[in-house]
Short mmCIF file of C-alpha atoms and ligand atoms in Angstrom, two decimals:
data_model
loop_
_atom_site.label_atom_id
_atom_site.label_comp_id
_atom_site.label_asym_id
_atom_site.label_seq_id
_atom_site.Cartn_x
_atom_site.Cartn_y
_atom_site.Cartn_z
CA MET A 6 -17.39 78.52 152.05
CA ALA A 7 -14.70 79.97 149.81
CA VAL A 8 -13.39 77.98 146.88
CA TRP A 9 -9.92 78.19 148.39
CA ASP A 10 -11.04 76.58 151.65
CA LYS A 11 -12.70 73.75 149.72
CA LYS A 12 -9.49 73.12 147.83
CA ILE A 13 -7.51 72.93 151.06
CA LEU A 14 -10.06 70.52 152.51
CA ILE A 15 -9.84 68.28 149.46
CA LEU A 16 -6.04 68.39 149.66
CA TRP A 17 -6.19 67.49 153.33
CA GLY A 18 -8.52 64.64 152.56
CA PHE A 19 -6.18 63.32 149.89
CA MET A 20 -3.18 63.59 152.22
CA PHE A 21 -5.15 61.69 154.85
CA LEU A 22 -5.87 58.93 152.36
CA LEU A 23 -2.20 58.64 151.41
CA ALA A 24 -0.46 58.99 154.72
CA GLY A 25 -3.26 58.33 157.15
CA ALA A 26 -3.54 60.25 160.35
CA VAL A 27 -0.65 62.14 161.87
CA GLY A 28 1.56 59.82 163.88
CA GLN A 29 1.97 57.22 161.24
CA SER A 30 4.62 57.26 158.60
CA VAL A 31 7.09 55.31 156.47
CA ASN A 32 10.73 56.36 156.31
CA TYR A 33 12.83 55.34 153.38
CA PRO A 34 15.51 56.96 151.21
CA ARG A 35 14.37 59.03 148.26
CA SER A 36 16.43 57.02 145.80
CA VAL A 37 18.86 54.15 145.64
CA CYS A 38 21.20 53.58 142.74
CA ALA A 39 22.47 50.06 142.14
CA MET A 40 24.13 48.00 139.47
CA LYS A 41 22.04 45.67 137.36
CA GLY A 42 22.52 42.14 138.67
CA SER A 43 23.52 43.32 142.11
CA THR A 44 21.76 43.02 145.44
CA VAL A 45 20.24 46.17 146.86
CA THR A 46 18.70 46.75 150.24
CA LEU A 47 16.00 49.37 150.68
CA PRO A 48 16.20 50.45 154.32
CA CYS A 49 12.76 51.20 155.67
CA THR A 50 11.00 51.88 158.96
CA PHE A 51 7.34 52.64 159.65
CA LYS A 52 5.07 53.80 162.44
CA THR A 53 1.37 53.09 162.89
CA LEU A 54 -1.04 54.43 165.42
CA ALA A 55 -1.29 52.31 168.54
CA SER A 56 -5.07 52.81 168.61
CA VAL A 57 -7.89 54.87 167.07
CA THR A 58 -11.04 56.18 168.71
CA GLU A 59 -14.30 55.29 166.98
CA ASN A 60 -17.70 56.35 168.34
CA GLY A 61 -16.05 57.12 171.64
CA LYS A 62 -14.53 53.67 171.80
CA GLU A 63 -10.80 53.03 171.62
CA VAL A 64 -9.80 50.42 169.08
CA LEU A 65 -6.34 48.89 169.36
CA ILE A 66 -4.54 48.70 166.01
CA LYS A 67 -3.42 45.37 164.70
CA ILE A 68 -1.41 45.01 161.50
CA ASN A 69 -2.94 42.52 159.09
CA ARG A 70 -0.84 42.89 155.99
CA VAL A 71 2.29 44.63 154.68
CA VAL A 72 2.92 45.12 150.95
CA TRP A 73 5.60 46.54 148.66
CA CYS A 74 4.46 47.74 145.22
CA PRO A 75 6.33 49.13 142.24
CA ASN A 76 5.08 52.29 140.52
CA HIS A 77 1.75 52.62 142.33
CA GLU A 78 0.63 55.47 144.56
CA ILE A 79 -1.78 53.54 146.78
CA CYS A 80 -0.83 49.92 146.32
CA GLN A 81 -4.22 48.80 147.69
CA GLY A 82 -6.16 45.58 147.09
CA GLY A 83 -4.94 43.53 144.16
CA THR A 84 -2.37 46.03 142.88
CA PRO A 85 0.63 44.08 141.54
CA SER A 86 3.16 43.81 144.32
CA VAL A 87 6.68 42.49 144.74
CA TYR A 88 6.05 41.44 148.31
CA ASP A 89 2.79 40.67 150.03
CA SER A 90 2.79 39.23 153.55
CA LYS A 91 -0.52 37.47 152.79
CA SER A 92 0.76 35.79 149.63
CA ASP A 93 2.74 32.60 149.37
CA LYS A 94 3.68 33.29 145.75
CA ASN A 95 6.16 36.10 146.30
CA ASN A 96 9.09 36.31 143.90
CA PRO A 97 12.13 35.12 145.88
CA ARG A 98 14.21 37.93 144.36
CA TYR A 99 12.39 40.27 146.78
CA ARG A 100 13.07 39.43 150.39
CA TYR A 101 11.22 41.18 153.17
CA LEU A 102 13.79 41.64 155.95
CA GLY A 103 11.36 43.64 158.07
CA ASP A 104 8.54 42.68 160.38
CA LYS A 105 4.99 43.74 161.26
CA LYS A 106 6.07 46.14 164.01
CA GLY A 107 8.20 48.90 162.54
CA ASN A 108 10.83 47.56 160.18
CA CYS A 109 9.91 47.35 156.49
CA THR A 110 13.35 46.75 154.93
CA LEU A 111 13.23 45.11 151.50
CA GLN A 112 16.12 43.42 149.76
CA ILE A 113 16.17 42.91 146.00
CA THR A 114 18.66 40.41 144.61
CA ASP A 115 19.81 40.13 140.98
CA LEU A 116 18.52 43.58 140.18
CA GLN A 117 16.78 43.78 136.79
CA THR A 118 15.98 46.61 134.40
CA ASP A 119 12.31 46.28 135.45
CA ASP A 120 13.33 47.22 138.97
CA ASN A 121 14.12 50.73 137.68
CA ALA A 122 10.98 51.93 139.44
CA THR A 123 9.58 53.66 142.52
CA PHE A 124 8.70 51.24 145.29
CA ARG A 125 6.19 52.03 148.04
CA PHE A 126 5.35 50.32 151.27
CA ARG A 127 1.78 49.85 152.51
CA VAL A 128 0.45 48.82 155.92
CA GLU A 129 -3.05 47.38 156.25
CA THR A 130 -4.57 47.18 159.70
CA ASN A 131 -7.88 46.32 161.35
CA HIS A 132 -8.92 49.97 160.95
CA GLY A 133 -9.06 52.18 157.87
CA LYS A 134 -7.67 55.18 159.72
CA ALA A 135 -4.45 53.29 160.46
CA THR A 136 -4.16 51.77 157.00
CA PHE A 137 -1.88 53.72 154.69
CA THR A 138 0.82 53.79 152.00
CA GLY A 139 4.04 55.71 152.67
CA PRO A 140 4.81 58.57 150.28
CA PRO A 141 6.89 59.34 148.27
CA GLY A 142 8.50 55.90 147.86
CA VAL A 143 12.03 54.75 147.03
CA LYS A 144 13.21 55.39 143.54
CA VAL A 145 15.49 52.54 142.48
CA ILE A 146 17.87 53.55 139.70
CA VAL A 147 19.29 50.55 137.89
CA GLU A 148 22.68 51.15 136.34
CA ASN A 149 23.77 48.97 133.51
CA THR A 150 27.38 49.98 133.00
CA ARG A 151 30.66 48.20 133.46
CA MET A 152 32.67 48.22 136.64
CA LYS A 153 35.90 50.20 136.67
CA ILE A 154 39.22 49.26 138.25
CA LYS A 155 40.75 52.15 140.15
CA THR A 156 44.21 52.30 141.67
CA GLU A 157 46.52 54.92 143.18
CA SER A 158 48.63 55.11 140.03
CA ASN A 159 49.26 53.46 136.71
CA ARG A 160 53.03 53.40 137.01
CA GLU A 161 55.24 50.32 136.81
CA PHE A 162 55.57 48.40 140.05
CA LYS A 163 58.68 46.82 141.47
CA ARG A 164 58.97 43.50 143.25
CA GLY A 165 58.07 43.72 146.94
CA GLU A 166 55.80 46.75 146.54
CA ARG A 167 52.14 46.74 147.51
CA LEU A 168 49.14 47.71 145.46
CA THR A 169 45.39 48.04 146.04
CA LEU A 170 42.91 47.69 143.21
CA LYS A 171 39.35 48.94 143.71
CA CYS A 172 36.41 47.67 141.76
CA ASN A 173 34.18 50.71 141.36
CA ALA A 174 30.71 51.11 139.94
CA MET A 175 28.46 54.01 139.04
CA CYS A 176 26.26 52.82 141.89
CA THR A 177 26.37 50.98 145.14
CA PHE A 178 26.51 47.22 145.25
CA HIS A 179 26.58 44.61 147.95
CA GLN A 180 30.10 44.17 149.38
CA LEU A 181 30.57 40.46 148.72
CA GLU A 182 29.50 40.37 145.11
CA VAL A 183 32.73 41.18 143.30
CA THR A 184 34.67 38.59 141.38
CA TRP A 185 38.31 39.29 140.44
CA PHE A 186 40.16 37.77 137.52
CA ARG A 187 43.80 37.71 136.42
CA ASP A 188 44.20 36.87 132.74
CA GLY A 189 40.66 35.48 132.83
CA ASN A 190 41.26 33.18 135.81
CA THR A 191 39.10 33.67 138.89
CA LEU A 192 40.96 34.84 142.00
CA PRO A 193 39.85 33.81 145.50
CA GLU A 194 39.21 37.40 146.65
CA THR A 195 35.57 38.54 146.57
CA GLY A 196 35.60 42.01 148.12
CA PRO A 197 35.43 45.34 146.27
CA THR A 198 39.16 45.85 146.87
CA LEU A 199 42.01 43.58 145.87
CA GLN A 200 45.21 43.83 147.92
CA LEU A 201 48.33 42.77 146.06
CA GLY A 202 51.80 42.47 147.48
CA PRO A 203 54.54 42.05 148.27
CA LEU A 204 54.50 41.96 144.49
CA ALA A 205 56.31 39.22 142.57
CA ALA A 206 56.79 38.77 138.85
CA LYS A 207 53.95 36.23 138.85
CA ASP A 208 51.48 38.98 139.82
CA SER A 209 51.89 40.51 136.39
CA GLY A 210 48.86 40.22 134.15
CA ASN A 211 45.58 41.74 133.09
CA TYR A 212 43.15 42.20 135.97
CA THR A 213 39.40 42.52 135.56
CA CYS A 214 36.57 42.67 138.04
CA GLY A 215 32.83 42.35 137.85
CA LEU A 216 29.76 41.49 139.82
CA LYS A 217 29.45 37.79 140.60
CA ASN A 218 27.66 35.85 137.87
CA ASN A 219 27.27 38.98 135.79
CA ASN A 220 29.50 39.22 132.74
CA ARG A 221 27.97 42.48 131.56
CA THR A 222 29.53 44.37 134.45
CA LEU A 223 33.05 43.05 133.74
CA SER A 224 35.52 45.93 133.83
CA GLN A 225 38.09 46.91 131.26
CA PRO A 226 41.38 45.17 132.05
CA TYR A 227 43.96 46.77 134.29
CA SER A 228 47.40 45.74 133.09
CA LEU A 229 49.95 45.17 135.84
CA HIS A 230 53.60 44.67 135.01
CA VAL A 231 55.94 43.78 137.87
CA GLU A 232 59.61 44.04 136.98
CA GLY A 233 61.15 40.57 136.72
CA GLU A 234 64.25 39.31 138.51
CA GLU A 235 66.63 39.91 135.61
CA GLU A 236 65.50 43.54 135.38
CA ALA A 237 65.62 44.50 139.04
CA GLY A 238 69.13 45.70 139.98
CA ASP A 239 68.54 45.81 143.72
CA VAL A 240 67.79 42.11 143.73
CA ASN A 241 70.95 41.15 141.78
CA LEU A 242 73.38 43.16 143.90
CA PRO A 243 73.80 40.51 146.63
CA LEU A 244 74.26 37.86 143.95
CA ILE A 245 77.05 39.86 142.27
CA ALA A 246 78.69 40.50 145.66
CA GLY A 247 78.52 36.77 146.43
CA VAL A 248 80.20 35.84 143.16
CA VAL A 249 82.97 38.43 143.72
CA VAL A 250 83.61 37.20 147.27
CA GLY A 251 83.66 33.60 146.04
CA VAL A 252 86.21 34.37 143.31
CA LEU A 253 88.39 36.31 145.77
CA LEU A 254 88.28 33.42 148.25
CA ALA A 255 89.30 30.95 145.52
CA LEU A 256 92.20 33.23 144.50
CA PHE A 257 93.32 33.55 148.10
CA ALA A 258 93.24 29.76 148.56
CA LEU A 259 95.27 29.32 145.35
CA VAL A 260 97.90 31.83 146.53
CA LEU A 261 98.03 30.08 149.91
CA VAL A 262 98.57 26.65 148.30
CA LEU A 263 101.30 28.07 146.01
CA CYS A 264 103.05 29.63 149.03
CA ILE A 265 102.97 26.32 150.90
CA ILE A 266 104.39 24.48 147.89
CA LYS A 267 107.13 27.13 147.52
CA ARG A 268 108.05 26.87 151.21
CA LYS A 269 108.18 23.07 151.10
CA ARG A 270 110.40 23.11 148.06
CA ALA A 271 112.68 25.73 149.59
CA ALA A 272 112.96 23.57 152.73
CA ALA A 273 113.73 20.52 150.60
CA ALA A 274 116.40 22.48 148.73
CA ALA A 275 117.95 23.64 152.02
CA ALA A 276 118.02 20.03 153.23
CA ASP A 277 119.74 19.01 149.98
CA GLN A 278 122.55 21.49 150.58
CA LEU A 279 123.43 19.88 153.90
CA GLN A 280 123.92 16.43 152.30
CA PRO A 281 126.61 15.09 149.99
CA SER A 282 126.16 16.01 146.34
CA VAL A 283 125.75 12.44 145.07
CA GLU A 284 122.93 11.69 147.52
CA SER A 285 121.23 14.87 146.46
CA GLU A 286 121.39 13.80 142.84
CA GLN A 287 119.91 10.42 143.74
CA LYS A 288 116.74 12.08 145.07
CA ARG A 289 115.94 13.51 141.68
CA PRO A 290 113.63 11.76 139.23
CA ASP A 291 115.10 8.68 137.59
CA ILE A 292 115.44 10.11 134.10
CA ILE A 293 117.52 13.03 135.32
CA TYR A 294 119.49 10.79 137.65
CA SER A 295 120.41 8.36 134.91
CA ASP A 296 121.29 11.24 132.61
CA ILE A 297 123.71 12.46 135.23
CA GLN A 298 125.08 9.15 136.29
CA HIS A 299 125.79 7.63 132.94
CA PRO A 300 127.83 10.47 131.52
CA ALA A 301 129.53 10.83 134.92
CA GLU A 302 130.85 7.27 134.69
CA GLN A 303 132.35 7.96 131.26
CA GLU A 304 133.68 11.46 131.85
CA PRO A 305 136.46 12.85 134.12
CA GLN A 306 135.52 13.39 137.78
CA GLU A 307 136.17 17.16 137.77
CA ASP A 308 133.44 17.93 135.32
CA ILE A 309 130.80 16.15 137.32
CA SER A 310 131.54 17.97 140.54
CA TYR A 311 131.52 21.29 138.70
CA ALA A 312 128.24 20.56 137.10
CA ALA A 313 126.75 19.48 140.42
CA VAL A 314 127.72 22.75 142.05
CA GLN A 315 126.26 24.76 139.22
CA PHE A 316 122.97 22.93 139.45
CA LYS A 317 122.60 23.30 143.17
CA GLN A 318 123.10 27.03 143.08
CA LYS A 319 120.41 27.41 140.46
CA ASN A 320 118.13 25.09 142.35
CA LYS A 321 118.43 27.22 145.46
CA ALA A 322 117.63 30.42 143.61
CA ARG A 323 114.69 29.16 141.59
CA PRO A 324 113.31 25.95 143.08
CA ALA A 325 110.17 26.08 140.91
CA GLU A 326 112.30 25.59 137.81
CA GLU A 327 113.99 22.50 139.23
CA ALA A 328 113.05 20.14 136.43
CA GLU A 329 114.06 22.62 133.78
CA ASP A 330 117.39 23.12 135.49
CA GLY A 331 117.90 19.39 135.63
CA VAL A 332 117.53 19.20 131.85
CA ILE A 333 120.01 22.03 131.38
CA TYR A 334 122.40 20.35 133.79
CA SER A 335 122.17 17.00 132.06
CA SER A 336 122.86 18.55 128.69
CA VAL A 337 125.88 20.28 130.18
CA ALA A 338 127.04 17.04 131.70
CA ASN A 339 126.60 15.24 128.39
CA ARG A 340 128.61 17.79 126.52
CA GLY A 341 131.34 17.77 129.15
C1 NAG B 5 15.55 46.44 159.95
O1 NAG B 5 15.89 45.11 159.59
C2 NAG B 5 17.09 45.00 158.89
C3 NAG B 5 17.24 43.56 158.46
O2 NAG B 5 17.01 42.69 159.52
C4 NAG B 5 18.22 45.48 159.75
O3 NAG B 5 19.42 45.40 159.04
C5 NAG B 5 17.96 46.91 160.15
O4 NAG B 5 18.97 47.35 161.01
C6 NAG B 5 16.62 47.06 160.80
N1 NAG B 5 16.34 48.48 161.01
C7 NAG B 5 16.10 49.00 162.19
C8 NAG B 5 15.87 50.47 162.23
O5 NAG B 5 16.03 48.30 163.19
C1 NAG B 6 15.68 54.19 134.92
O1 NAG B 6 14.77 55.23 135.04
C2 NAG B 6 15.29 56.50 134.81
C3 NAG B 6 14.18 57.49 135.05
O2 NAG B 6 13.64 57.28 136.30
C4 NAG B 6 15.82 56.61 133.38
O3 NAG B 6 16.41 57.86 133.18
C5 NAG B 6 16.85 55.51 133.17
O4 NAG B 6 17.28 55.50 131.83
C6 NAG B 6 16.26 54.17 133.52
N1 NAG B 6 17.30 53.18 133.42
C7 NAG B 6 17.15 51.99 132.84
C8 NAG B 6 18.31 51.05 132.86
O5 NAG B 6 16.09 51.68 132.29
C1 NAG B 7 47.28 42.05 128.61
O1 NAG B 7 46.60 42.83 127.67
C2 NAG B 7 47.43 43.43 126.70
C3 NAG B 7 46.55 44.28 125.81
O2 NAG B 7 45.68 45.03 126.56
C4 NAG B 7 48.17 42.35 125.93
O3 NAG B 7 49.07 42.95 125.01
C5 NAG B 7 48.93 41.46 126.86
O4 NAG B 7 49.52 40.40 126.16
C6 NAG B 7 48.00 40.92 127.93
N1 NAG B 7 48.79 40.17 128.89
C7 NAG B 7 48.50 38.93 129.25
C8 NAG B 7 49.42 38.30 130.25
O5 NAG B 7 47.52 38.34 128.83
#
């Protein structure tokens, strides 16, 4: 037999040892990248032979044990494992979500630097031919960097606008593990995106995000400034309009009141004209009346009637200046 043939035979033998007979396999992704401290799920399915034939007899395959090992090609016997279906001392950080039929999914919580390794799944059955470890394994890449806040733009935002902040990582992480902070205070949102808006001045602040219970992943702050009320012109416009309308209404009311007063006084003056002059004088305030009456008693009759006529004409023309006119009249009467 040629050396070459021997080599191929040895290779075949080795392959058989690793993967077992054709018809059995493990399917998992080549590599998974995840943030330190996060939860990562390694999706995995496997197939075993239903039966093997030995010495002409068919032997049904029964799965006895399933194991996940880090950094080991075969993972047989007492090789250190992270999950062993026959052990009751498995580290709870590694949860086997699969079964003993075809699902071999493994979930790792609180990912550590040690988990930066290649994990392989092994099936042990009642027959050696159906017992195998699935090559090449899942390479778990543990990232130990900070999260980053991403947004559509870094511009200033106005009141009423909407904004989405994304908490990004170098690697994948479980959806519900993000914690958001504004000025160091925890926000109720826990998803990888934070929806803000309609924005108000109170939304201003420094936002950070990180994986839950993992300060090392805390992002650099994203500073959000929402224009306040005193700065936003569009908000103050209605206020200004309201003030203007109010002032105009007050002015209108004032003018209306003045007009009514003017009309009433004009009507009163017209009524005065229809009555005898002495009666008219008696309606005036007492001071003016007495001023008129007393001099009138002392002075000749002609002067009084003249003065009374003068006054009434003025009163008719400018009723608003009535009192003033009265003073002028009285001084005239006194002098006369
Ligand atoms: C394997 O199990 C996991 C966890 O129960 C599940 O999410 C996944 O869909 C299963 N995979 C298949 C191929 O059924
Ligand atoms: C993880 O392993 C890769 C090589 O597989 C290495 O480049 C990287 O630095 C390791 N990361 C950590 C956090 O140890
Ligand atoms: C946000 O951070 C900046 C510096 O990055 C600082 O000047 C500012 O005062 C901070 N704002 C608040 C509300 O803490």
